[in-house]
Coordinates of N, CA and C in Angstrom, one line a residue:
X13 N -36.5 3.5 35.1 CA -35.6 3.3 36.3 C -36.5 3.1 37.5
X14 N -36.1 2.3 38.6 CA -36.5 2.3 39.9 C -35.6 3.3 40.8
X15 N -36.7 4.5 42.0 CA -36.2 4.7 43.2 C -36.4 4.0 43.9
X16 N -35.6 4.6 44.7 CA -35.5 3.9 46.2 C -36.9 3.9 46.7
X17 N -37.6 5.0 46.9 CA -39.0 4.8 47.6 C -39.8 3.9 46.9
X18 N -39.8 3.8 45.6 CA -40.5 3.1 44.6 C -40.5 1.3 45.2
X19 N -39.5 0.7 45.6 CA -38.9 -0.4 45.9 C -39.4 -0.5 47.3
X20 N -39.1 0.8 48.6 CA -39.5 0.5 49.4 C -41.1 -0.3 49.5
X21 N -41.9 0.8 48.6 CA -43.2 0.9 48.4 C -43.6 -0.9 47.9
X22 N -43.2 -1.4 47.4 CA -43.5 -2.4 46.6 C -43.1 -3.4 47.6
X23 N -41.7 -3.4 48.1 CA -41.6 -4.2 49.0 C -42.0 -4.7 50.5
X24 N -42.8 -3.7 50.7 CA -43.9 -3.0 52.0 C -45.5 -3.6 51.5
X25 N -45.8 -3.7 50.3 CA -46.8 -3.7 50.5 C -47.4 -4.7 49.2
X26 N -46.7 -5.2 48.3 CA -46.8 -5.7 47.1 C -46.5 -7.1 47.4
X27 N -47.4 -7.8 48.2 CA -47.2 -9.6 48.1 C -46.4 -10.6 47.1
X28 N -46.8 -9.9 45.4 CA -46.1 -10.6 44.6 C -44.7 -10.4 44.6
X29 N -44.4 -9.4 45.0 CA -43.2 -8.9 45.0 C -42.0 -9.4 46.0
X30 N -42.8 -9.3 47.6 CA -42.2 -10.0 48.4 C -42.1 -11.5 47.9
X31 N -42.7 -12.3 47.7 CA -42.6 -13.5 47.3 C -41.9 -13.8 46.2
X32 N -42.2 -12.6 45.7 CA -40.8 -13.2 44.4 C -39.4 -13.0 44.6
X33 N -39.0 -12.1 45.7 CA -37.8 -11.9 46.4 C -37.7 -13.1 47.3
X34 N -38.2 -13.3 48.0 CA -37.8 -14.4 48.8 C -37.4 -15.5 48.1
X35 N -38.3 -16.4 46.9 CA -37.7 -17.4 46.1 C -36.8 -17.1 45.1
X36 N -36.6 -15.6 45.1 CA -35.6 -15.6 43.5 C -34.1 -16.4 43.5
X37 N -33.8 -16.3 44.5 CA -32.1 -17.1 44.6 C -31.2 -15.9 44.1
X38 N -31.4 -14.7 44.6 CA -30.3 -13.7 44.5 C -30.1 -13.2 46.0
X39 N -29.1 -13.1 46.3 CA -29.0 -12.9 47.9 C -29.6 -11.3 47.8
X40 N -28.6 -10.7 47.0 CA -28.9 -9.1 46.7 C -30.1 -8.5 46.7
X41 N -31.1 -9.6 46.1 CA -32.5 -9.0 45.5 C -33.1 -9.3 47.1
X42 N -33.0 -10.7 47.9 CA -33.4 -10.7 49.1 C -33.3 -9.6 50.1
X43 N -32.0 -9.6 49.9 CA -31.7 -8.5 51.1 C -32.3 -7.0 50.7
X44 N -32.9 -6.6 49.6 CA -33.9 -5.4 49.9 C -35.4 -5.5 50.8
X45 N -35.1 -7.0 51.2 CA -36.5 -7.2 52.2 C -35.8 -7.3 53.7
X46 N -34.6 -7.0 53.6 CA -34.3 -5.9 54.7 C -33.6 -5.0 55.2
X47 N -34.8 -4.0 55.7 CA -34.4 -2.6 56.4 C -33.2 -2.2 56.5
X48 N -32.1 -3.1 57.5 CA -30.7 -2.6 57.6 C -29.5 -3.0 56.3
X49 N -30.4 -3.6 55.6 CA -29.2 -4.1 54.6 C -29.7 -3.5 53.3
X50 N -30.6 -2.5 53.3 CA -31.4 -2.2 52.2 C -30.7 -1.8 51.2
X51 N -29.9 -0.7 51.4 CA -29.3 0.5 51.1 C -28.3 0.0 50.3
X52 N -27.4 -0.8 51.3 CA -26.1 -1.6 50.6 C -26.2 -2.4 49.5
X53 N -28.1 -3.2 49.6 CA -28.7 -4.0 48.2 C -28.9 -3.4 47.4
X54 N -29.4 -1.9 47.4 CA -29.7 -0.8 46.5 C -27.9 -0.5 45.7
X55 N -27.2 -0.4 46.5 CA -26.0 0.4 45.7 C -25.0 -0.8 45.4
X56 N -25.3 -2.4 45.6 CA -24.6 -2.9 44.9 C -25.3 -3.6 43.9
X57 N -26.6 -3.2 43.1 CA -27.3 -2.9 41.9 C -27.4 -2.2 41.1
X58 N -26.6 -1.0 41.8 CA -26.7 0.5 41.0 C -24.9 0.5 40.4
X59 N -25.0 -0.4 39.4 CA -23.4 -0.6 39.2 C -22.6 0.6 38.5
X60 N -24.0 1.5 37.8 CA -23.3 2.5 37.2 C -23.3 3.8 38.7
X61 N -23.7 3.4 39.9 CA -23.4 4.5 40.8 C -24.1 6.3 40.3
X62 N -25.6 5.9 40.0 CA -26.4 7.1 39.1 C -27.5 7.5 40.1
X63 N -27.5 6.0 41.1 CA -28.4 6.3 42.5 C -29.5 6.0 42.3
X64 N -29.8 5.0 40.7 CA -30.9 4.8 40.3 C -30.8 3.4 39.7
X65 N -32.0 2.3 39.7 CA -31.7 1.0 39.7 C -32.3 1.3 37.8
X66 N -31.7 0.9 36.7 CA -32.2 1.4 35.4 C -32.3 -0.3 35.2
X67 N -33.1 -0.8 33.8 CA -33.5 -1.9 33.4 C -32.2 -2.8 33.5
X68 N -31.1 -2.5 33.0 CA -30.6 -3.5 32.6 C -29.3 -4.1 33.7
X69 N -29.4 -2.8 35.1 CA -28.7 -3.2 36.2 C -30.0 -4.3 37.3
X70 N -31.1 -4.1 37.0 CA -32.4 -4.8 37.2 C -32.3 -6.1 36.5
X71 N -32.1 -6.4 35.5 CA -31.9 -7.5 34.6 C -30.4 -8.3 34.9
X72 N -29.7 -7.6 35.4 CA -28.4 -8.3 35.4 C -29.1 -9.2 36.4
X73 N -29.6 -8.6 38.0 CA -29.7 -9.3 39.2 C -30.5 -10.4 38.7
X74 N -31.4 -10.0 38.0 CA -32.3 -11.3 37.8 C -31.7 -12.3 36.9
X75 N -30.8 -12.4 35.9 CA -30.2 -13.1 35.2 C -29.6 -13.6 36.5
X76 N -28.8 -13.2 37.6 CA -28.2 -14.1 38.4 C -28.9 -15.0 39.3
X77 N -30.6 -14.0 39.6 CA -31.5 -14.9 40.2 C -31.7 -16.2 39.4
X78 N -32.0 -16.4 38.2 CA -32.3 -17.2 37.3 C -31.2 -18.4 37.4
X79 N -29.8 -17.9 37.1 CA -29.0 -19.0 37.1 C -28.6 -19.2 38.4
X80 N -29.1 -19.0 39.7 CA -28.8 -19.6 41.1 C -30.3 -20.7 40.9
X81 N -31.7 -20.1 40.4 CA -32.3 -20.5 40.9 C -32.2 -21.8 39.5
X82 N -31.7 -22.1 38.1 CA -31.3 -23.1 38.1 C -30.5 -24.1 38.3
X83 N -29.5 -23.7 39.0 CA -28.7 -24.7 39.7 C -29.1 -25.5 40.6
X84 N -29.9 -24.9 41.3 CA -30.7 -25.5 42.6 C -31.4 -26.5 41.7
X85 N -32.2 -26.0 40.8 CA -33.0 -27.4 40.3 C -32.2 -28.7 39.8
X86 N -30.9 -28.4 39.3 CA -30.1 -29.0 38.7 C -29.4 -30.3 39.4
X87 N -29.2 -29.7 40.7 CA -28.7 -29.9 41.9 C -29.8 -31.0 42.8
X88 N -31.0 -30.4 42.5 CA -32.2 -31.3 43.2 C -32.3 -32.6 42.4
X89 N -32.5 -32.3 40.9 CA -32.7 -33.6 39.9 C -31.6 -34.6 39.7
X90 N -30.6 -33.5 40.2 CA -29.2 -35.0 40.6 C -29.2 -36.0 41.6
X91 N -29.6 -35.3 42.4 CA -30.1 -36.3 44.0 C -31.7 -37.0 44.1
X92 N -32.1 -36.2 43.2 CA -33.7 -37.4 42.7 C -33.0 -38.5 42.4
X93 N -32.6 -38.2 40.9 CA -32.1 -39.5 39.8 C -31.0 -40.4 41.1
X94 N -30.2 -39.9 42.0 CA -29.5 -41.1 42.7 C -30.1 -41.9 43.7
X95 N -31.2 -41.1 44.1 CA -32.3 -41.7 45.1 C -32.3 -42.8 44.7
X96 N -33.6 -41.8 43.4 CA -34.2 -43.4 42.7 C -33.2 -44.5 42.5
X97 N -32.2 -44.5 41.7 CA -31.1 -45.4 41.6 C -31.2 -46.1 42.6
X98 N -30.9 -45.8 43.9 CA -30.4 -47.0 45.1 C -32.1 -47.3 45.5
X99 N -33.3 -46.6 45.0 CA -34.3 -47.5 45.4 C -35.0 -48.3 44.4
X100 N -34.2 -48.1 43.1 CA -34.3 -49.1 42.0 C -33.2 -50.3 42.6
X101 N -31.8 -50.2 43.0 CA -31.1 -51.2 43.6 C -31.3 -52.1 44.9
X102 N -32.3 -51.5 45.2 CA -33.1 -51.8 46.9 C -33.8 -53.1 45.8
X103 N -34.8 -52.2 45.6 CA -36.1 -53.1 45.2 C -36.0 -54.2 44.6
X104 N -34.7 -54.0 43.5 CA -34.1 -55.1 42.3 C -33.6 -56.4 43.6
X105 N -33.1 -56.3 44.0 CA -32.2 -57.2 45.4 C -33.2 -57.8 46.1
X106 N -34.1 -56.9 46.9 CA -35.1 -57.1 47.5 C -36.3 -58.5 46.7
X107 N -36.6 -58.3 45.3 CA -37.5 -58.8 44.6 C -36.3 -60.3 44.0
X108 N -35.4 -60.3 43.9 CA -34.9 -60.9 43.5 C -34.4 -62.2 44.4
X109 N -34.0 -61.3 46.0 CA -34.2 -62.8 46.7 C -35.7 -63.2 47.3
X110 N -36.8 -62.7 47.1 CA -38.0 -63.1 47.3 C -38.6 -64.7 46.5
X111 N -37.4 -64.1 45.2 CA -37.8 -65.0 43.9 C -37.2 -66.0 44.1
X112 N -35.8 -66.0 44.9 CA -35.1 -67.3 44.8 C -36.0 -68.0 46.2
X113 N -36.6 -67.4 47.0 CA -36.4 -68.1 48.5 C -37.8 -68.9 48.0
X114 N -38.3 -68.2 46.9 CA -39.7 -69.3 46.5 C -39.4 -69.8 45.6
X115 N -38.3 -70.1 44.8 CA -37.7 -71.0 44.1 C -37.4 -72.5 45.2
X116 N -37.0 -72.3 45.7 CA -36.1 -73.2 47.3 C -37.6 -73.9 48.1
X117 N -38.4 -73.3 47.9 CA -39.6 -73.6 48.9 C -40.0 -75.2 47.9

């Protein structure tokens, strides 16, 4: 199980830690990196209300870090793939009247 001071401790002074909070894509897990919202991230993790964060209320959050933070990629590679598309449709247009205008020459 995690305490509270335990988390304070880590999130004070454990770089990998902060950084992995800030990228996880759980608002909940963020907001233990801060002070006034701490408490309320602590107790809406502690779902069995024991006052103590145990493995698998730890695991839940991260399962939801996981599927925020794949959506986001999911979300990013949709708007790659249509990019490319319209600069596949650019270029194809582009290259194609180059070809006619020196066809014409």
């Amino acid at each position: 199980t995690l305490e509270k001071p335990e988390i304070v401790e880590a999130i004070q002074g454990n770089q990998k830690v902060i950084k992995f909070l800030v990228n996880c894509g759980n608002k909940n897990l963020q907001y233990l990196l801060v002070p006034s919202r701490l408490d309320k991230a602590l107790n809406e993790m502690d779902t069995d209300r024991d006052g103590h964060i145990d493995i698998d209320e730890w695991e839940e959050c991260i399962e939801i870090a996981l599927k925020n933070k794949l959506a986001e990629r999911a979300a990013k590679r949709e708007l790659d793939a249509l990019a490319a598309q319209r600069e596949i449709a650019e270029f194809t247009g582009d290259f194609l009247n180059a070809a006619r205008k020196c066809f014409e020459l």
